[in-house]
Amino acid sequence: MPITSAAAANSSPNGTAPAILLELVDEQGNTIGTAEKLAAHQAPGQLHRAFSVFLFDEQGRLLLQRRALGKYHSPGVWSNTCCGHPYPGEAPFTAAARRTYEELGISPTLLAEAGTVRYNHPDPASGLVEQEFNHLFVGMAQSSLRPDAEEVGETVFVTPAELMELHAGAPFSAWFMTVLDAARPAIRELTGSAGGW
């Protein structure tokens, strides 16, 4: 994938691992600065821009991913199709499409904005905090998945009933239900009333 100007700002010319910067925002979602990724997530957390993607198959089933065990934050838990942070100056829509491709090897179709949600979710296991102004997106997964094993441990498509069964017995990300509930109106518009979402 070609390097965008936003990605170039997060790359290092000397070959060392670059600092990953996040876009800090105010309560209205206006950009007010940047912070290093880990620092932004350390308690009490700094409010930053994020995105969450919900993709569905032709049967209206939601694509979930179980985060890889090597992830620094919330490893091994189930969550929505894809989530992450735009680079400073990168449009959330662009970031959502980019990360879905990087993590799952697919380009979503019919990807549409589904509103925003602001939340503060501490992660007791790591001590990190998700203070996020989250841009939501819904769309379709219409090609074969090619997950990056460093990012994704497992994937599954679920109906609403299967989701509730899985959610009752397996660990999920702290933010999952918040972003799912906020995206439900757009999900219902995409999948139809018969989908049960």
mmCIF file of C-alpha atoms in Angstrom:
data_model
loop_
_atom_site.group_PDB
_atom_site.id
_atom_site.type_symbol
_atom_site.label_atom_id
_atom_site.label_comp_id
_atom_site.label_asym_id
_atom_site.label_seq_id
_atom_site.Cartn_x
_atom_site.Cartn_y
_atom_site.Cartn_z
ATOM 1 C CA MET A 1 0.000 0.000 0.000
ATOM 2 C CA PRO A 2 1.480 3.386 -0.902
ATOM 3 C CA ILE A 3 2.573 5.701 1.893
ATOM 4 C CA THR A 4 0.249 8.654 2.260
ATOM 5 C CA SER A 5 1.419 12.045 3.490
ATOM 6 C CA ALA A 6 -0.143 11.249 6.862
ATOM 7 C CA ALA A 7 1.641 7.900 7.013
ATOM 8 C CA ALA A 8 4.922 9.539 6.002
ATOM 9 C CA ALA A 9 4.655 11.798 9.056
ATOM 10 C CA ASN A 10 4.722 8.630 11.178
ATOM 11 C CA SER A 11 7.680 6.975 9.418
ATOM 12 C CA SER A 12 11.344 7.188 10.418
ATOM 13 C CA PRO A 13 14.168 7.796 7.907
ATOM 14 C CA ASN A 14 16.837 6.042 10.016
ATOM 15 C CA GLY A 15 15.080 2.663 10.203
ATOM 16 C CA THR A 16 14.196 2.811 13.899
ATOM 17 C CA ALA A 17 10.619 2.219 15.001
ATOM 18 C CA PRO A 18 8.868 5.580 14.729
ATOM 19 C CA ALA A 19 6.730 7.071 17.446
ATOM 20 C CA ILE A 20 3.083 6.572 16.507
ATOM 21 C CA LEU A 21 1.197 9.821 16.984
ATOM 22 C CA LEU A 22 -2.506 10.166 17.672
ATOM 23 C CA GLU A 23 -4.682 13.215 17.087
ATOM 24 C CA LEU A 24 -5.875 14.797 20.340
ATOM 25 C CA VAL A 25 -9.327 16.389 20.215
ATOM 26 C CA ASP A 26 -11.658 18.444 22.385
ATOM 27 C CA GLU A 27 -15.145 17.324 23.443
ATOM 28 C CA GLN A 28 -16.574 18.472 20.096
ATOM 29 C CA GLY A 29 -14.017 16.468 18.108
ATOM 30 C CA ASN A 30 -11.891 19.449 17.068
ATOM 31 C CA THR A 31 -8.175 18.719 16.717
ATOM 32 C CA ILE A 32 -6.093 20.335 19.474
ATOM 33 C CA GLY A 33 -2.738 18.569 19.151
ATOM 34 C CA THR A 34 -0.980 15.210 19.046
ATOM 35 C CA ALA A 35 0.359 12.693 21.543
ATOM 36 C CA GLU A 36 2.385 9.493 21.352
ATOM 37 C CA LYS A 37 0.060 6.466 21.207
ATOM 38 C CA LEU A 38 0.999 4.764 24.475
ATOM 39 C CA ALA A 39 1.136 8.061 26.387
ATOM 40 C CA ALA A 40 -2.386 8.922 25.195
ATOM 41 C CA HIS A 41 -3.664 5.632 26.641
ATOM 42 C CA GLN A 42 -1.964 5.856 30.032
ATOM 43 C CA ALA A 43 -4.261 6.791 32.925
ATOM 44 C CA PRO A 44 -6.190 9.011 33.070
ATOM 45 C CA GLY A 45 -5.983 8.991 29.250
ATOM 46 C CA GLN A 46 -6.012 11.840 26.732
ATOM 47 C CA LEU A 47 -9.062 12.324 24.515
ATOM 48 C CA HIS A 48 -8.062 11.318 20.994
ATOM 49 C CA ARG A 49 -9.617 10.508 17.639
ATOM 50 C CA ALA A 50 -10.392 6.870 16.839
ATOM 51 C CA PHE A 51 -12.585 4.820 14.526
ATOM 52 C CA SER A 52 -14.569 1.581 14.677
ATOM 53 C CA VAL A 53 -15.679 -0.485 11.688
ATOM 54 C CA PHE A 54 -18.574 -2.964 11.523
ATOM 55 C CA LEU A 55 -18.661 -5.137 8.397
ATOM 56 C CA PHE A 56 -21.379 -7.611 7.468
ATOM 57 C CA ASP A 57 -21.708 -10.465 4.996
ATOM 58 C CA GLU A 58 -24.584 -10.987 2.545
ATOM 59 C CA GLN A 59 -26.561 -12.849 5.256
ATOM 60 C CA GLY A 60 -26.378 -9.857 7.600
ATOM 61 C CA ARG A 61 -23.877 -11.478 9.960
ATOM 62 C CA LEU A 62 -21.350 -9.246 11.739
ATOM 63 C CA LEU A 63 -17.630 -9.887 11.274
ATOM 64 C CA LEU A 64 -15.843 -10.007 14.627
ATOM 65 C CA GLN A 65 -12.138 -10.327 15.246
ATOM 66 C CA ARG A 66 -10.295 -11.688 18.261
ATOM 67 C CA ARG A 67 -7.328 -9.415 18.849
ATOM 68 C CA ALA A 68 -3.929 -11.096 18.561
ATOM 69 C CA LEU A 69 -2.255 -12.142 21.806
ATOM 70 C CA GLY A 70 0.746 -9.929 21.033
ATOM 71 C CA LYS A 71 -1.279 -6.677 21.061
ATOM 72 C CA TYR A 72 -0.110 -4.230 23.754
ATOM 73 C CA HIS A 73 -3.711 -3.259 24.575
ATOM 74 C CA SER A 74 -6.626 -5.674 25.128
ATOM 75 C CA PRO A 75 -4.869 -8.753 23.684
ATOM 76 C CA GLY A 76 -6.869 -11.924 23.027
ATOM 77 C CA VAL A 77 -10.313 -10.364 23.391
ATOM 78 C CA TRP A 78 -13.121 -10.248 20.845
ATOM 79 C CA SER A 79 -14.071 -6.933 19.302
ATOM 80 C CA ASN A 80 -15.713 -5.340 16.275
ATOM 81 C CA THR A 81 -14.414 -5.891 12.738
ATOM 82 C CA CYS A 82 -11.650 -3.315 12.978
ATOM 83 C CA CYS A 83 -10.745 -0.351 15.148
ATOM 84 C CA GLY A 84 -7.848 2.029 15.396
ATOM 85 C CA HIS A 85 -6.640 5.600 15.156
ATOM 86 C CA PRO A 86 -6.197 7.922 12.182
ATOM 87 C CA TYR A 87 -2.785 9.419 11.704
ATOM 88 C CA PRO A 88 -2.741 13.140 12.500
ATOM 89 C CA GLY A 89 -4.372 14.859 9.535
ATOM 90 C CA GLU A 90 -5.759 11.611 8.067
ATOM 91 C CA ALA A 91 -9.520 11.480 7.446
ATOM 92 C CA PRO A 92 -11.252 8.891 9.678
ATOM 93 C CA PHE A 93 -12.904 7.286 6.609
ATOM 94 C CA THR A 94 -9.497 6.847 4.960
ATOM 95 C CA ALA A 95 -8.010 5.425 8.153
ATOM 96 C CA ALA A 96 -10.896 2.978 8.586
ATOM 97 C CA ALA A 97 -10.494 1.627 5.048
ATOM 98 C CA ARG A 98 -6.694 1.505 5.401
ATOM 99 C CA ARG A 99 -6.662 -0.401 8.683
ATOM 100 C CA THR A 100 -9.367 -2.842 7.570
ATOM 101 C CA TYR A 101 -7.128 -3.745 4.634
ATOM 102 C CA GLU A 102 -3.974 -3.911 6.779
ATOM 103 C CA GLU A 103 -5.558 -6.087 9.478
ATOM 104 C CA LEU A 104 -7.943 -8.275 7.478
ATOM 105 C CA GLY A 105 -6.712 -8.093 3.885
ATOM 106 C CA ILE A 106 -10.015 -6.830 2.487
ATOM 107 C CA SER A 107 -11.320 -3.548 1.154
ATOM 108 C CA PRO A 108 -14.807 -2.941 2.574
ATOM 109 C CA THR A 109 -17.643 -2.125 0.188
ATOM 110 C CA LEU A 110 -20.532 0.268 0.819
ATOM 111 C CA LEU A 111 -18.527 1.731 3.706
ATOM 112 C CA ALA A 112 -20.580 4.528 5.238
ATOM 113 C CA GLU A 113 -20.299 6.872 8.191
ATOM 114 C CA ALA A 114 -22.426 5.848 11.162
ATOM 115 C CA GLY A 115 -21.968 8.772 13.559
ATOM 116 C CA THR A 116 -19.586 9.321 16.453
ATOM 117 C CA VAL A 117 -19.465 8.320 20.103
ATOM 118 C CA ARG A 118 -17.320 9.623 22.948
ATOM 119 C CA TYR A 119 -16.362 7.299 25.795
ATOM 120 C CA ASN A 120 -13.936 6.665 28.649
ATOM 121 C CA HIS A 121 -13.219 2.959 29.174
ATOM 122 C CA PRO A 122 -10.408 1.842 31.509
ATOM 123 C CA ASP A 123 -8.920 -1.599 30.796
ATOM 124 C CA PRO A 124 -8.373 -3.240 34.205
ATOM 125 C CA ALA A 125 -6.016 -5.885 32.805
ATOM 126 C CA SER A 126 -3.480 -3.415 31.379
ATOM 127 C CA GLY A 127 -4.241 -0.257 33.356
ATOM 128 C CA LEU A 128 -4.615 1.631 30.061
ATOM 129 C CA VAL A 129 -7.551 3.936 29.348
ATOM 130 C CA GLU A 130 -9.578 4.432 26.171
ATOM 131 C CA GLN A 131 -10.512 8.117 26.147
ATOM 132 C CA GLU A 132 -11.822 8.297 22.603
ATOM 133 C CA PHE A 133 -13.859 10.382 20.217
ATOM 134 C CA ASN A 134 -14.774 7.486 17.960
ATOM 135 C CA HIS A 135 -15.943 7.738 14.327
ATOM 136 C CA LEU A 136 -18.192 4.792 13.415
ATOM 137 C CA PHE A 137 -18.437 3.075 10.024
ATOM 138 C CA VAL A 138 -20.583 0.258 8.650
ATOM 139 C CA GLY A 139 -20.159 -1.661 5.423
ATOM 140 C CA MET A 140 -19.931 -5.011 3.703
ATOM 141 C CA ALA A 141 -17.210 -7.682 3.646
ATOM 142 C CA GLN A 142 -17.584 -9.217 0.209
ATOM 143 C CA SER A 143 -14.186 -10.826 -0.401
ATOM 144 C CA SER A 144 -12.087 -13.520 1.271
ATOM 145 C CA LEU A 145 -10.344 -12.529 4.480
ATOM 146 C CA ARG A 146 -6.557 -12.591 4.726
ATOM 147 C CA PRO A 147 -5.933 -11.619 8.378
ATOM 148 C CA ASP A 148 -2.538 -10.385 9.560
ATOM 149 C CA ALA A 149 -1.602 -12.822 12.341
ATOM 150 C CA GLU A 150 0.232 -10.081 14.249
ATOM 151 C CA GLU A 151 -3.029 -8.130 14.517
ATOM 152 C CA VAL A 152 -5.814 -10.713 14.412
ATOM 153 C CA GLY A 153 -5.976 -14.029 16.275
ATOM 154 C CA GLU A 154 -9.286 -15.256 14.887
ATOM 155 C CA THR A 155 -12.348 -14.079 12.953
ATOM 156 C CA VAL A 156 -15.980 -15.142 12.915
ATOM 157 C CA PHE A 157 -19.248 -13.976 11.348
ATOM 158 C CA VAL A 158 -22.139 -13.946 13.850
ATOM 159 C CA THR A 159 -25.870 -13.377 13.931
ATOM 160 C CA PRO A 160 -27.259 -11.219 16.769
ATOM 161 C CA ALA A 161 -28.146 -14.374 18.741
ATOM 162 C CA GLU A 162 -24.687 -15.865 18.196
ATOM 163 C CA LEU A 163 -23.104 -12.603 19.289
ATOM 164 C CA MET A 164 -25.021 -12.582 22.562
ATOM 165 C CA GLU A 165 -24.023 -16.205 23.217
ATOM 166 C CA LEU A 166 -20.356 -15.468 22.506
ATOM 167 C CA HIS A 167 -20.462 -12.243 24.524
ATOM 168 C CA ALA A 168 -21.833 -14.123 27.543
ATOM 169 C CA GLY A 169 -18.967 -16.597 27.596
ATOM 170 C CA ALA A 170 -15.882 -14.892 26.142
ATOM 171 C CA PRO A 171 -13.937 -11.719 26.938
ATOM 172 C CA PHE A 172 -14.698 -8.692 24.749
ATOM 173 C CA SER A 173 -13.009 -5.317 24.444
ATOM 174 C CA ALA A 174 -14.160 -2.738 26.989
ATOM 175 C CA TRP A 175 -15.451 -0.475 24.209
ATOM 176 C CA PHE A 176 -17.303 -3.086 22.135
ATOM 177 C CA MET A 177 -20.862 -2.692 23.421
ATOM 178 C CA THR A 178 -20.561 1.108 23.491
ATOM 179 C CA VAL A 179 -19.578 1.338 19.821
ATOM 180 C CA LEU A 180 -22.030 -1.380 18.753
ATOM 181 C CA ASP A 181 -24.966 0.348 20.442
ATOM 182 C CA ALA A 182 -23.980 3.716 18.946
ATOM 183 C CA ALA A 183 -23.745 2.195 15.446
ATOM 184 C CA ARG A 184 -27.030 0.226 15.630
ATOM 185 C CA PRO A 185 -29.196 2.720 13.664
ATOM 186 C CA ALA A 186 -26.777 2.621 10.722
ATOM 187 C CA ILE A 187 -26.381 -1.151 11.076
ATOM 188 C CA ARG A 188 -30.141 -1.608 10.855
ATOM 189 C CA GLU A 189 -30.265 0.628 7.789
ATOM 190 C CA LEU A 190 -27.555 -1.491 6.140
ATOM 191 C CA THR A 191 -28.823 -4.961 7.095
ATOM 192 C CA GLY A 192 -32.593 -4.365 7.158
ATOM 193 C CA SER A 193 -35.065 -4.921 9.953
ATOM 194 C CA ALA A 194 -35.046 -8.677 9.379
ATOM 195 C CA GLY A 195 -31.389 -8.817 10.384
ATOM 196 C CA GLY A 196 -32.282 -8.417 14.046
ATOM 197 C CA TRP A 197 -29.653 -5.843 14.856
#
